[in-house]
mmCIF file with all atom_site columns, C-alpha atoms in Angstrom:
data_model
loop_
_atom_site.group_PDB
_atom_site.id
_atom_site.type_symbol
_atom_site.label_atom_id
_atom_site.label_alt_id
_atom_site.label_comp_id
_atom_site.label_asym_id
_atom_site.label_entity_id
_atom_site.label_seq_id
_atom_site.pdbx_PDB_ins_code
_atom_site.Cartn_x
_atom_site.Cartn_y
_atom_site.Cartn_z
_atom_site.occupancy
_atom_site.B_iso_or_equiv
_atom_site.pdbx_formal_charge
_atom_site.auth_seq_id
_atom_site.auth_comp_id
_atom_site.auth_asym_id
_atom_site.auth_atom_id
_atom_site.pdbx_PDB_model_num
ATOM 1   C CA . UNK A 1 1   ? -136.302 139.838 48.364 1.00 73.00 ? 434 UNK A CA 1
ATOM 2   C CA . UNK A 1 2   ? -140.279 139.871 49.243 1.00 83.00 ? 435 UNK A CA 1
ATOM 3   C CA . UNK A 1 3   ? -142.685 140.144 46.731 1.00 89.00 ? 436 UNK A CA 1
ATOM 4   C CA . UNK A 1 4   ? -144.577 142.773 48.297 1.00 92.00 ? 437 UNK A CA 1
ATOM 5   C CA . UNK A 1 5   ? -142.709 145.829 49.763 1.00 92.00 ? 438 UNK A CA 1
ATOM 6   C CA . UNK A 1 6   ? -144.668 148.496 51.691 1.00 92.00 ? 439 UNK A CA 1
ATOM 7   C CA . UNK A 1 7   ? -143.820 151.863 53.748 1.00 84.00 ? 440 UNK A CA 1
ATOM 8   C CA . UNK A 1 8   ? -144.460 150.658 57.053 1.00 77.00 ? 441 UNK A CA 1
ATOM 9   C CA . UNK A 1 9   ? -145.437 153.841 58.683 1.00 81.00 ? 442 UNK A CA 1
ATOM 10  C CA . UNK A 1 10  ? -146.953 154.739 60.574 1.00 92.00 ? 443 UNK A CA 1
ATOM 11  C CA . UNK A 1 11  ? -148.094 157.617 59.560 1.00 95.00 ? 444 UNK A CA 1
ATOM 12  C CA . UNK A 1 12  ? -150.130 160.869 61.244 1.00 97.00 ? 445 UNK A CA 1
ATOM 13  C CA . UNK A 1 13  ? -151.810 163.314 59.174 1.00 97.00 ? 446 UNK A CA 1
ATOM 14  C CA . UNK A 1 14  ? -154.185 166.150 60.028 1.00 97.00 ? 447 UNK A CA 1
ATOM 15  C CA . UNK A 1 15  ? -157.725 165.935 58.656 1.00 97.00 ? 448 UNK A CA 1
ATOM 16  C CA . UNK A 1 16  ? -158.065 167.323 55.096 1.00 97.00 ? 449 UNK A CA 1
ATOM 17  C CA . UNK A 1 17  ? -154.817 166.148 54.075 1.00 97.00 ? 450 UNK A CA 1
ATOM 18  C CA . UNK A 1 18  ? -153.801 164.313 50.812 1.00 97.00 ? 451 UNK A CA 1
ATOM 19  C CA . UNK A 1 19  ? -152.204 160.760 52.026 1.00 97.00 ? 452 UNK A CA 1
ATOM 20  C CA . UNK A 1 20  ? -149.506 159.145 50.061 1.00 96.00 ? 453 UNK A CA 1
ATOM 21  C CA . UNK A 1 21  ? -149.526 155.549 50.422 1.00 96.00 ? 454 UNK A CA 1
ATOM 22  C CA . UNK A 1 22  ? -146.431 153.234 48.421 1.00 95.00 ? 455 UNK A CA 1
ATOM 23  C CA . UNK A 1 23  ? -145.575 149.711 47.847 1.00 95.00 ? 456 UNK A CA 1
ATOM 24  C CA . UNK A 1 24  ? -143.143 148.198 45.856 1.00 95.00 ? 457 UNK A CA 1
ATOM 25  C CA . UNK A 1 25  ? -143.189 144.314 43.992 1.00 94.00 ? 458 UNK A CA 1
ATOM 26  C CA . UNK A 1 26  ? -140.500 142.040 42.417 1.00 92.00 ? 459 UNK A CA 1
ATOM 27  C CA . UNK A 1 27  ? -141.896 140.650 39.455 1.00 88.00 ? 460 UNK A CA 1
ATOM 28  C CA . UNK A 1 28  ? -143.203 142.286 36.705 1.00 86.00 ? 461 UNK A CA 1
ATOM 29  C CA . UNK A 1 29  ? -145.503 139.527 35.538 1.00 87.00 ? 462 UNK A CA 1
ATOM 30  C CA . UNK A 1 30  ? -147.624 140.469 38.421 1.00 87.00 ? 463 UNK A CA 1
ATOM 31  C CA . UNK A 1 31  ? -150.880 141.841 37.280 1.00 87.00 ? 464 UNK A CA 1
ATOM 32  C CA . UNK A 1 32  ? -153.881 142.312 40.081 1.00 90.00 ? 465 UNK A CA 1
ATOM 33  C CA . UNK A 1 33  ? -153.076 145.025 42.464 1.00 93.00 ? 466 UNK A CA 1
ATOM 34  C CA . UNK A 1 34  ? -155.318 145.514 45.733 1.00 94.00 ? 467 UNK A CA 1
ATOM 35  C CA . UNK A 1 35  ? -155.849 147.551 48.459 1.00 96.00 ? 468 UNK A CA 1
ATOM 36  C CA . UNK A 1 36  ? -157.510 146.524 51.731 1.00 96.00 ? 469 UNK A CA 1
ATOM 37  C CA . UNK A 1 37  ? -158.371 148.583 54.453 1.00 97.00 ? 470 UNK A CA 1
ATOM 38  C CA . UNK A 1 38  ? -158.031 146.895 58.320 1.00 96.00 ? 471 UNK A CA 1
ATOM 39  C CA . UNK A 1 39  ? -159.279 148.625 60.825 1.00 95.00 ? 472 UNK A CA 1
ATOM 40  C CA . UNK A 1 40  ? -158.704 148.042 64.524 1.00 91.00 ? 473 UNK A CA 1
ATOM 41  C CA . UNK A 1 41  ? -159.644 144.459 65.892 1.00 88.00 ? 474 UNK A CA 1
ATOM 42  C CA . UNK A 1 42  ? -161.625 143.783 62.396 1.00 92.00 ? 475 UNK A CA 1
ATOM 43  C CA . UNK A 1 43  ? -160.598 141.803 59.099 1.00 94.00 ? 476 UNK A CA 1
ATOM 44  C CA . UNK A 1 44  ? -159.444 143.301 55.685 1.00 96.00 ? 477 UNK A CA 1
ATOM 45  C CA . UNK A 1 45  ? -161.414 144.753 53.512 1.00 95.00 ? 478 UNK A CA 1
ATOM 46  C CA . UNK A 1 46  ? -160.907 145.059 49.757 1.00 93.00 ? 479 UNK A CA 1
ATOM 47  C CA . UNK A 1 47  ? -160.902 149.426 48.848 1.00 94.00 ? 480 UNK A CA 1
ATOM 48  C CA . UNK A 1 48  ? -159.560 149.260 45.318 1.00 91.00 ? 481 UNK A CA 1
ATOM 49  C CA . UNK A 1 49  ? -158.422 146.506 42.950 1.00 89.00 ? 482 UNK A CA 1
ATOM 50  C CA . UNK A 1 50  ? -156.761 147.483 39.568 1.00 89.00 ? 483 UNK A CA 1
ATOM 51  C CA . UNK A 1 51  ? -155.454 145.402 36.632 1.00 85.00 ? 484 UNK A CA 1
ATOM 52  C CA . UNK A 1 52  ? -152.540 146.196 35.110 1.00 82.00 ? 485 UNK A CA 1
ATOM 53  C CA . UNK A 1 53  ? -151.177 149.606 34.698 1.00 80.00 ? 486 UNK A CA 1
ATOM 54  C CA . UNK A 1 54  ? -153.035 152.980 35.309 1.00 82.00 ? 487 UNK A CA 1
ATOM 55  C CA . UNK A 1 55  ? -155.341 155.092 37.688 1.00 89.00 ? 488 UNK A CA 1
ATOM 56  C CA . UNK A 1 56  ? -158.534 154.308 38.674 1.00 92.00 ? 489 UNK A CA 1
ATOM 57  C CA . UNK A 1 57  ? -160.507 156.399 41.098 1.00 94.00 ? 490 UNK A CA 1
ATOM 58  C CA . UNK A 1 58  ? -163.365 156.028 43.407 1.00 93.00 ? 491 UNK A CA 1
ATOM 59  C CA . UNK A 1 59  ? -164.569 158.881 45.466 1.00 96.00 ? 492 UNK A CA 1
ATOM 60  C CA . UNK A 1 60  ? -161.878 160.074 47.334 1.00 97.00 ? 493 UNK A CA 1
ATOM 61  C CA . UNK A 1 61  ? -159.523 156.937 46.989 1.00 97.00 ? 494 UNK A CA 1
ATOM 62  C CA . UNK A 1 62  ? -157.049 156.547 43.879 1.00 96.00 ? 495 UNK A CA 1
ATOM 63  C CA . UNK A 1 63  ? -155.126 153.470 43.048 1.00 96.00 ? 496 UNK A CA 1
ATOM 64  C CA . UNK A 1 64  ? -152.072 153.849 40.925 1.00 95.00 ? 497 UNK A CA 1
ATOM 65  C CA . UNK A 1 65  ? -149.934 151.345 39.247 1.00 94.00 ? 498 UNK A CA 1
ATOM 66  C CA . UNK A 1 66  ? -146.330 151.964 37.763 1.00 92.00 ? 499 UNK A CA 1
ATOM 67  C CA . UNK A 1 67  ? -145.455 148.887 36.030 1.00 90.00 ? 500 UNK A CA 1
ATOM 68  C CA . UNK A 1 68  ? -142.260 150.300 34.796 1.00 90.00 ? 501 UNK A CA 1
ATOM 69  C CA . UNK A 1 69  ? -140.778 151.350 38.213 1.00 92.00 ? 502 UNK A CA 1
ATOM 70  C CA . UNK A 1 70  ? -143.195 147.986 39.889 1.00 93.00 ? 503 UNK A CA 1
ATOM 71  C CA . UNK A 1 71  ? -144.629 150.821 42.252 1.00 93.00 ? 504 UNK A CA 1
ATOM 72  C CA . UNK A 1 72  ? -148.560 150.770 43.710 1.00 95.00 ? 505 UNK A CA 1
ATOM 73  C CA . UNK A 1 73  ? -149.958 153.700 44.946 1.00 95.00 ? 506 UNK A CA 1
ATOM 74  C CA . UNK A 1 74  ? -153.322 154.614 47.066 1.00 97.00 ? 507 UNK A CA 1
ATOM 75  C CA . UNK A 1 75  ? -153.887 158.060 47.431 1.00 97.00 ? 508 UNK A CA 1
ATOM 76  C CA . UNK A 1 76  ? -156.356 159.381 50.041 1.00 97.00 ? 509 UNK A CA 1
ATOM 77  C CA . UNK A 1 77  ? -158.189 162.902 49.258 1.00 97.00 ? 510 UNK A CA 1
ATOM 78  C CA . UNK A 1 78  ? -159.648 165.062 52.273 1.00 97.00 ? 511 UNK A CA 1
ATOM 79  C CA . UNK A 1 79  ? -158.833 161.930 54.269 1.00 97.00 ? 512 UNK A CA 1
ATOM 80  C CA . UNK A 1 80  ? -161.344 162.190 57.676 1.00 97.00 ? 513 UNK A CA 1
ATOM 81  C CA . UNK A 1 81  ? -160.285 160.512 61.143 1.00 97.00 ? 514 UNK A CA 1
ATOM 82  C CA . UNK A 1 82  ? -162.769 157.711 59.958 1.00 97.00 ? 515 UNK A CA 1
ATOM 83  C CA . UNK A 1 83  ? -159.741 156.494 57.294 1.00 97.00 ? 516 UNK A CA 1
ATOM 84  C CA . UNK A 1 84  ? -157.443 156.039 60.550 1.00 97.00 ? 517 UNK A CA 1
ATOM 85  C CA . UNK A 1 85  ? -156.531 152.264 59.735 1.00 97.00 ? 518 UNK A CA 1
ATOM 86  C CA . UNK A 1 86  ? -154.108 149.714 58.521 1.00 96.00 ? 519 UNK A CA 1
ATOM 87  C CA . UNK A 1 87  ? -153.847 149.856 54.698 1.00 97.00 ? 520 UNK A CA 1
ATOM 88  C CA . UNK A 1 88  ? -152.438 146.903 52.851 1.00 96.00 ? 521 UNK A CA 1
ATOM 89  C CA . UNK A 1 89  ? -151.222 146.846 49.430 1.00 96.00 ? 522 UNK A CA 1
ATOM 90  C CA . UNK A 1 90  ? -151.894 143.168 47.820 1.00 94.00 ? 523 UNK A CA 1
ATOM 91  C CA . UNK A 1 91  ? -150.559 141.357 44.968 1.00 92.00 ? 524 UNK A CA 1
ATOM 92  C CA . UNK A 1 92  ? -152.951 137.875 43.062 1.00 88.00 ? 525 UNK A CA 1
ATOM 93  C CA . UNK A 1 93  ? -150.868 135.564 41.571 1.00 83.00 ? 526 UNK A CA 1
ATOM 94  C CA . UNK A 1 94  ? -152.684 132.500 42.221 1.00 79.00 ? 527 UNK A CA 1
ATOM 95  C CA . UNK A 1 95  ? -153.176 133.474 45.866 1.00 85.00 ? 528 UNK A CA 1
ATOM 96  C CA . UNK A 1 96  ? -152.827 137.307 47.746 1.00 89.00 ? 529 UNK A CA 1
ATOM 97  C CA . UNK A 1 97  ? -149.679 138.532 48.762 1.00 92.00 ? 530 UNK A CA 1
ATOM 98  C CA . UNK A 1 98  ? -149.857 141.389 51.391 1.00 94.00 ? 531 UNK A CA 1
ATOM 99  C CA . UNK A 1 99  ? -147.676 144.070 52.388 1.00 94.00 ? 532 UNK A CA 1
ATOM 100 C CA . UNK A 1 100 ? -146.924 144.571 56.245 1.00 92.00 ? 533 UNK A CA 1
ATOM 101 C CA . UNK A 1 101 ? -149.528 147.482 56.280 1.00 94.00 ? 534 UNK A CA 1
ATOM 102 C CA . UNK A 1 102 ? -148.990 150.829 56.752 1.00 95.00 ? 535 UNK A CA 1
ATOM 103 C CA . UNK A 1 103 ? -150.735 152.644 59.608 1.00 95.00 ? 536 UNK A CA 1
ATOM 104 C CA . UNK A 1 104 ? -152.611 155.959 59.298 1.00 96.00 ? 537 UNK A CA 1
ATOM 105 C CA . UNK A 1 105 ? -153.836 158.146 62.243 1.00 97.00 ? 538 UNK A CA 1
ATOM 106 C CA . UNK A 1 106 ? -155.572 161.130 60.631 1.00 97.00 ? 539 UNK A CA 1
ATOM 107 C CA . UNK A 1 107 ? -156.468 163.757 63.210 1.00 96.00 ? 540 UNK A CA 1
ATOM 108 C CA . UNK A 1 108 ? -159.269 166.052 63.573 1.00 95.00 ? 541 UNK A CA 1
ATOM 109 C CA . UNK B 2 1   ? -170.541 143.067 58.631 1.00 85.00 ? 656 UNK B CA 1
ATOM 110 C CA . UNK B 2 2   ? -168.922 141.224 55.854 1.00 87.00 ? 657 UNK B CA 1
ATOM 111 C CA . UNK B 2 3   ? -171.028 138.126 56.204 1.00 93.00 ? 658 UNK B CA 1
ATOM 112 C CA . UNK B 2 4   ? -167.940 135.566 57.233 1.00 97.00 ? 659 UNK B CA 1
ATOM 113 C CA . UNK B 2 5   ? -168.791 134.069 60.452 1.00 97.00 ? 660 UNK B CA 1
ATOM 114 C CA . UNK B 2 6   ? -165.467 132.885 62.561 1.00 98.00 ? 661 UNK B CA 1
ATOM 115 C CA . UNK B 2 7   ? -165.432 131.277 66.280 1.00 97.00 ? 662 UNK B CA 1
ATOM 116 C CA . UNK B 2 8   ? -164.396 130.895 68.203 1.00 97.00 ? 663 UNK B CA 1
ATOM 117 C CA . UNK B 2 9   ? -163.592 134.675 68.898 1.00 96.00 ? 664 UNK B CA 1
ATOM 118 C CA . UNK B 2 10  ? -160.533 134.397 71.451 1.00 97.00 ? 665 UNK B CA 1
ATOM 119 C CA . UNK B 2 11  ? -158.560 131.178 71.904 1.00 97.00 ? 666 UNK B CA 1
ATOM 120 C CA . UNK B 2 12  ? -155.920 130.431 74.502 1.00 97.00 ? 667 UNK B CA 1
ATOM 121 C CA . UNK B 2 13  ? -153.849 127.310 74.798 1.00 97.00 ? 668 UNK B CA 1
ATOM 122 C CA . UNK B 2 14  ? -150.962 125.668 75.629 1.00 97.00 ? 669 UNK B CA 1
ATOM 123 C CA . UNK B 2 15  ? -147.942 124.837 73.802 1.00 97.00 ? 670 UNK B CA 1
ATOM 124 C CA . UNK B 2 16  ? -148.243 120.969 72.399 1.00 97.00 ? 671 UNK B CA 1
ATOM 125 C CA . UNK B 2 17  ? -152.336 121.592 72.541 1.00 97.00 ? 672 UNK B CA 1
ATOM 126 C CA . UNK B 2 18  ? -154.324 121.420 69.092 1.00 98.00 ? 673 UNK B CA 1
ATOM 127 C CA . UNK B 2 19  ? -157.360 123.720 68.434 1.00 98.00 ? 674 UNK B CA 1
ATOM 128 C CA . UNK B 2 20  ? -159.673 123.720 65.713 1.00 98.00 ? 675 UNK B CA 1
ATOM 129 C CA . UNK B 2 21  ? -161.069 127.228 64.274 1.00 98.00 ? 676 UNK B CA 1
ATOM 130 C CA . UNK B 2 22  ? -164.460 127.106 62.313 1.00 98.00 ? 677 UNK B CA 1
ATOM 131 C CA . UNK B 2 23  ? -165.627 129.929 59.552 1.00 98.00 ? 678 UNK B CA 1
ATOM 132 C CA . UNK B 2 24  ? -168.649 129.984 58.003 1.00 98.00 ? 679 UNK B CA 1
ATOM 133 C CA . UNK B 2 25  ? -168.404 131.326 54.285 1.00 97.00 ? 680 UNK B CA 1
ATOM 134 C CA . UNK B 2 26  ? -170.890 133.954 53.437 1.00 96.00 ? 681 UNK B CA 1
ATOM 135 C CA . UNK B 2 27  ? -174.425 132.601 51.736 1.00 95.00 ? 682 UNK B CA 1
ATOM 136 C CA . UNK B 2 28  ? -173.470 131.168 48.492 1.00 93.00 ? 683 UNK B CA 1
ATOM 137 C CA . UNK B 2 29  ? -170.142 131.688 48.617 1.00 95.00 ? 684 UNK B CA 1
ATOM 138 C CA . UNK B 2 30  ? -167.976 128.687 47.390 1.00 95.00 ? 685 UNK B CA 1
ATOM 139 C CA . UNK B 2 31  ? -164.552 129.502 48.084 1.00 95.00 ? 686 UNK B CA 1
ATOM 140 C CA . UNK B 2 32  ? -162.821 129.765 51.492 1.00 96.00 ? 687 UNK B CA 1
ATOM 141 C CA . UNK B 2 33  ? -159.374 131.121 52.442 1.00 96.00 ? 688 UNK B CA 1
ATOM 142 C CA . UNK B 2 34  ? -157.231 130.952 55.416 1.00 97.00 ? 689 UNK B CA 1
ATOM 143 C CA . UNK B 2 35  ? -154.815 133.677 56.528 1.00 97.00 ? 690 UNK B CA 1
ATOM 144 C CA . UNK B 2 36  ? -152.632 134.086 59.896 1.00 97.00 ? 691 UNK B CA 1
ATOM 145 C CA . UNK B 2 37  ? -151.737 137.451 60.909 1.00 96.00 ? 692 UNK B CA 1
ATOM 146 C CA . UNK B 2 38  ? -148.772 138.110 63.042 1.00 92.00 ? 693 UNK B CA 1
ATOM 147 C CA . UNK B 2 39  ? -146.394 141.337 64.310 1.00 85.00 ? 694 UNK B CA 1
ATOM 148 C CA . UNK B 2 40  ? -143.617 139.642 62.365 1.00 83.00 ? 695 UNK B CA 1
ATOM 149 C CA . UNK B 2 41  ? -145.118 137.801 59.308 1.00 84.00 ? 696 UNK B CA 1
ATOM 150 C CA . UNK B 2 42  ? -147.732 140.512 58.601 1.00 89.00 ? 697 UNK B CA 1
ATOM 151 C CA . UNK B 2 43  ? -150.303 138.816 56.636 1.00 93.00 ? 698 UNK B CA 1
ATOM 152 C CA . UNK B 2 44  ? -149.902 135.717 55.277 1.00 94.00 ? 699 UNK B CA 1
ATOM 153 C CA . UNK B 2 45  ? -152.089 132.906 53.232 1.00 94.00 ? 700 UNK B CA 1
ATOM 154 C CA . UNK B 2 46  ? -152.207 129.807 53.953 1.00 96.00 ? 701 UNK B CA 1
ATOM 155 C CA . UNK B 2 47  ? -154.914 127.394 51.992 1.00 96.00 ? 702 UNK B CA 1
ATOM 156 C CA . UNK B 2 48  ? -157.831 127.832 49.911 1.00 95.00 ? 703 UNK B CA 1
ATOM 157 C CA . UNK B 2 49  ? -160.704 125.468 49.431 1.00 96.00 ? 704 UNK B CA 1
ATOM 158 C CA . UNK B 2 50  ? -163.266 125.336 46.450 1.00 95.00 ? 705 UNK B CA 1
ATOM 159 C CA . UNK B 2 51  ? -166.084 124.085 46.643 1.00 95.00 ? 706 UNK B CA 1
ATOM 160 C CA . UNK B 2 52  ? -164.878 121.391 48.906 1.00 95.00 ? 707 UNK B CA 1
ATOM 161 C CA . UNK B 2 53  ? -161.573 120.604 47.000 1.00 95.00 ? 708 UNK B CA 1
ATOM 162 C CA . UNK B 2 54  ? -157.919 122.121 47.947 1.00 95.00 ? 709 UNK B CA 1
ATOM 163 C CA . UNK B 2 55  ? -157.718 124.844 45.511 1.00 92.00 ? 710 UNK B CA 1
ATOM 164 C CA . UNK B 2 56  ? -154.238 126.620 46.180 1.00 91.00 ? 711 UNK B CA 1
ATOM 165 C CA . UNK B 2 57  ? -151.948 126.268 49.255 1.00 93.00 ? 712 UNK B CA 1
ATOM 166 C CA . UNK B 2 58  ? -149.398 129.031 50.409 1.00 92.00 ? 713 UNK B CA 1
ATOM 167 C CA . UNK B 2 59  ? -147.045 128.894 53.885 1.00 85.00 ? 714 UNK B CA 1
ATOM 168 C CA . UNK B 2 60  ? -148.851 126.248 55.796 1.00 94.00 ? 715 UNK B CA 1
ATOM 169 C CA . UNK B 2 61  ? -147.075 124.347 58.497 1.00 95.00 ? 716 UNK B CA 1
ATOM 170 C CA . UNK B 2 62  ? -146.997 120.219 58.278 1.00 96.00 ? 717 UNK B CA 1
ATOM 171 C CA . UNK B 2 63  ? -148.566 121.050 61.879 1.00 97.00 ? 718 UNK B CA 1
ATOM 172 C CA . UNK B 2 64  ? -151.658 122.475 60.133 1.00 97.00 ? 719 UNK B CA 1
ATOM 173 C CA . UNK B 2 65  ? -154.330 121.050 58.112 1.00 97.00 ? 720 UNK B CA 1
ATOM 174 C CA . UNK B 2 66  ? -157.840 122.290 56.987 1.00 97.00 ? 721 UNK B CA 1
ATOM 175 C CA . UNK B 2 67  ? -160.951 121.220 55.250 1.00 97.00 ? 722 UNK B CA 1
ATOM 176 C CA . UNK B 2 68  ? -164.057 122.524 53.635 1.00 98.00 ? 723 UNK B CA 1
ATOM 177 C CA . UNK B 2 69  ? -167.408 120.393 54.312 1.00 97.00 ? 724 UNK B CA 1
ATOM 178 C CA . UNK B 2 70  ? -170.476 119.458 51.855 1.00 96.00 ? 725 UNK B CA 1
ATOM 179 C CA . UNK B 2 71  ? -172.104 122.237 53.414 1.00 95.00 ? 726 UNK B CA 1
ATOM 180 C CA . UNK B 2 72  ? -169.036 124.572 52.949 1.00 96.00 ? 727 UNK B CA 1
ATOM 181 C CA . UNK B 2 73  ? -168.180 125.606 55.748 1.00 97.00 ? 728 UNK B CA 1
ATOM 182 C CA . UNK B 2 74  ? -164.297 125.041 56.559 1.00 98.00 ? 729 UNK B CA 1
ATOM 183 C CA . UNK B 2 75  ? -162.220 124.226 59.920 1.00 98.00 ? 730 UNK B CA 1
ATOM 184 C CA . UNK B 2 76  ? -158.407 124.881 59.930 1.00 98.00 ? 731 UNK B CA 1
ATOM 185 C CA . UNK B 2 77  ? -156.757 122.447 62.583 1.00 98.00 ? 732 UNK B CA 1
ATOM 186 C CA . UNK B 2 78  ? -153.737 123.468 64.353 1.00 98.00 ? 733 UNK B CA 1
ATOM 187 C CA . UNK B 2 79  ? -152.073 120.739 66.449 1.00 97.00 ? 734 UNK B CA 1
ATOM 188 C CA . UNK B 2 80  ? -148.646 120.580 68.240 1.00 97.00 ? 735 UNK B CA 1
ATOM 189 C CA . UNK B 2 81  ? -149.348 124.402 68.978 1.00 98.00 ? 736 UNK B CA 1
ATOM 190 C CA . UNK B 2 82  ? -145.896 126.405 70.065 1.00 97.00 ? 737 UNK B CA 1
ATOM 191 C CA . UNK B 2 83  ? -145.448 129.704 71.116 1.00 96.00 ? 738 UNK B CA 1
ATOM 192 C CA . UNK B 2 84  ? -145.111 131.104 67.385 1.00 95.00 ? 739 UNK B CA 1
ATOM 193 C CA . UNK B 2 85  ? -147.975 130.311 66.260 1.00 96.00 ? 740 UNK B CA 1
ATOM 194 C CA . UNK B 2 86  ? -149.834 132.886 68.126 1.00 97.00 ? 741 UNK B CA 1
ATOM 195 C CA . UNK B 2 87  ? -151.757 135.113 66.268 1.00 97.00 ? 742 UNK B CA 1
ATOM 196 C CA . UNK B 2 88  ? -154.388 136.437 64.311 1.00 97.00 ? 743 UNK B CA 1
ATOM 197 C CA . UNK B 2 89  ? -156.254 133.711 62.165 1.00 98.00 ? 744 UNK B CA 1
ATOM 198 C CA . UNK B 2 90  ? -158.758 135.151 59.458 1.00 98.00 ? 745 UNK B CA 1
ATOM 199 C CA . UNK B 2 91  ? -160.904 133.359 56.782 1.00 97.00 ? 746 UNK B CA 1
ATOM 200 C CA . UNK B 2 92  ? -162.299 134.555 53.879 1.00 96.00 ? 747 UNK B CA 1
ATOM 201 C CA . UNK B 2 93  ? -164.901 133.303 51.387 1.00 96.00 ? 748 UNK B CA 1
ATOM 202 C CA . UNK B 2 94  ? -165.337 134.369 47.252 1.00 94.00 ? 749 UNK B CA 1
ATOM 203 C CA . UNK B 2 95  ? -168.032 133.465 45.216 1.00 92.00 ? 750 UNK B CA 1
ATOM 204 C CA . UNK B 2 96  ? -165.624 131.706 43.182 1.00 83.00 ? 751 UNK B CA 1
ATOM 205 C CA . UNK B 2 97  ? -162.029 131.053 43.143 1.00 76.00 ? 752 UNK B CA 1
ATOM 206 C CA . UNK B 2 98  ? -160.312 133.131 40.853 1.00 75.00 ? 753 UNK B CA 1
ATOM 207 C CA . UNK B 2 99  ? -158.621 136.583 40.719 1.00 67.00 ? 754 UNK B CA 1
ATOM 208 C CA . UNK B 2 100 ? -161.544 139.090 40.014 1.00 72.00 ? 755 UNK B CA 1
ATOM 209 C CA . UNK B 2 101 ? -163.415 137.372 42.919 1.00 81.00 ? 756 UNK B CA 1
ATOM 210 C CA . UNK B 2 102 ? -163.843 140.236 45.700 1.00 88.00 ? 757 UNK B CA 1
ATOM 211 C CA . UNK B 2 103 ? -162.617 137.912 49.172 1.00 92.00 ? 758 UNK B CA 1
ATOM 212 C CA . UNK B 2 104 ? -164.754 139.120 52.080 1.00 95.00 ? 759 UNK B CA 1
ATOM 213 C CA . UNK B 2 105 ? -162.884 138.567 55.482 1.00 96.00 ? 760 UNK B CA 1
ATOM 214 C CA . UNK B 2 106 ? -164.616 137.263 58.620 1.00 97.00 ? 761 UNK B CA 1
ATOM 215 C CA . UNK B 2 107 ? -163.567 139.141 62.008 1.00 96.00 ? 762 UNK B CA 1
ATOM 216 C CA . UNK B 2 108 ? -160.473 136.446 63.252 1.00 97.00 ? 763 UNK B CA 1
ATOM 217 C CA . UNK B 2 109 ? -160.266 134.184 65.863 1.00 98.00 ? 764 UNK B CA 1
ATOM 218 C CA . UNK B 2 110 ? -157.317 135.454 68.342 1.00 97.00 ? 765 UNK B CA 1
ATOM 219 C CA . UNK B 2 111 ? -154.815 132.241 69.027 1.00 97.00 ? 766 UNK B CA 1
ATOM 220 C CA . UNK B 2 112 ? -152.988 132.844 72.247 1.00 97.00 ? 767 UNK B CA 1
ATOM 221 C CA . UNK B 2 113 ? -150.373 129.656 73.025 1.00 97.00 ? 768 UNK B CA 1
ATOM 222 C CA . UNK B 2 114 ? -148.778 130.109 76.431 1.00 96.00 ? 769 UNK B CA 1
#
């Protein structure tokens, strides 16, 4: 089983809509939950990083952890065509462990 | 611009070849990672240096080696190249090495092996 599970998409959503984006992890000792955003031809880069269980929110971006059911969550509000990317959920142990990305095409 | 400097930009070799990729950690930045990103694997770590020491290691090859210099900036060596290891190579560099430390990611060098 891999550590890290994610949705791989893709996925196409008109502008103005609410994404839902999911992974899923294996061990519940894991603690540090990131997102990174990858857009075409370019590196990662960290959107949201939360600790332990919980919401936290940042504009239009929410990161949600369900320790009980090992479930991450990023949630996109009013998403624009300038969040069309690769998202990747991450786990820190000692070292990242990324999902496979999930692709999002949001069209005007 | 995240401040992670790779090169070169686009590399193609042969299979058997060896080719050494350079990053250049953002100013003050002590720690440097090392990912490769492929279709299959997604993304995947491989080493991290600190300060010039090996810090943590994850899936690297026998076939692959790295190093951080004095004046930190790191090369990841790949030698008896074959067709797999084609891919996207990233680095990354912290301020320090542990989990709250925001990694920026340089832009990737593209390996092609033929």
């Amino acid at each position: 089983q891999k550590e890290v599970e994610q949705d791989p998409g893709p996925l196409s959503v008109p502008e103005g809509a609410i994404v839902s984006l999911n992974c899923t992890y294996s061990n519940s000792a894991f603690q540090y939950f990131m997102w990174y955003r990858q857009y075409s031809r370019k590196g990662p880069e960290l959107l949201m990083y939360t600790y332990s269980s919980g919401n936290k929110e940042d504009g239009r971006f929410t990161a949600q952890v369900d320790k009980s059911s090992k479930y991450i969550s990023l949630f996109i509000r009013d998403s624009q065509p300038s969040d069309s990317a690769t998202y990747l959920c991450a786990i820190f142990t000692n070292k990242l462990i990324f999902g496979t990305g999930t692709l999002l095409a949001v069209q005007p | 611009d995240s401040g992670v400097t790779q090169t070169p930009k686009h590399l193609i070799t042969a299979t058997g070849q060896r080719v050494t990729l350079r990053c250049s950690p953002r100013s003050g930045d002590l720690s440097v990672y090392w990912y490769q990103q492929s279709l299959d694997q997604g993304l995947q770590f491989l080493i991290q240096y600190y300060n010039g020491e090996e810090r943590a290691k994850g899936n690297i090859l026998e076939r692959f080696s790295a190093q951080q210099f004095p004046d930190l900036h790191s090369e990841l060596n790949l030698s008896s190249l074959e067709l797999g290891d084609s891919a996207l190579y990233f680095c990354a560099s912290s301020l320090a090495a542990g989990y709250e430390e925001t990694q920026y990611f340089g832009p990737g060098t593209r390996l092609l092996v033929l």
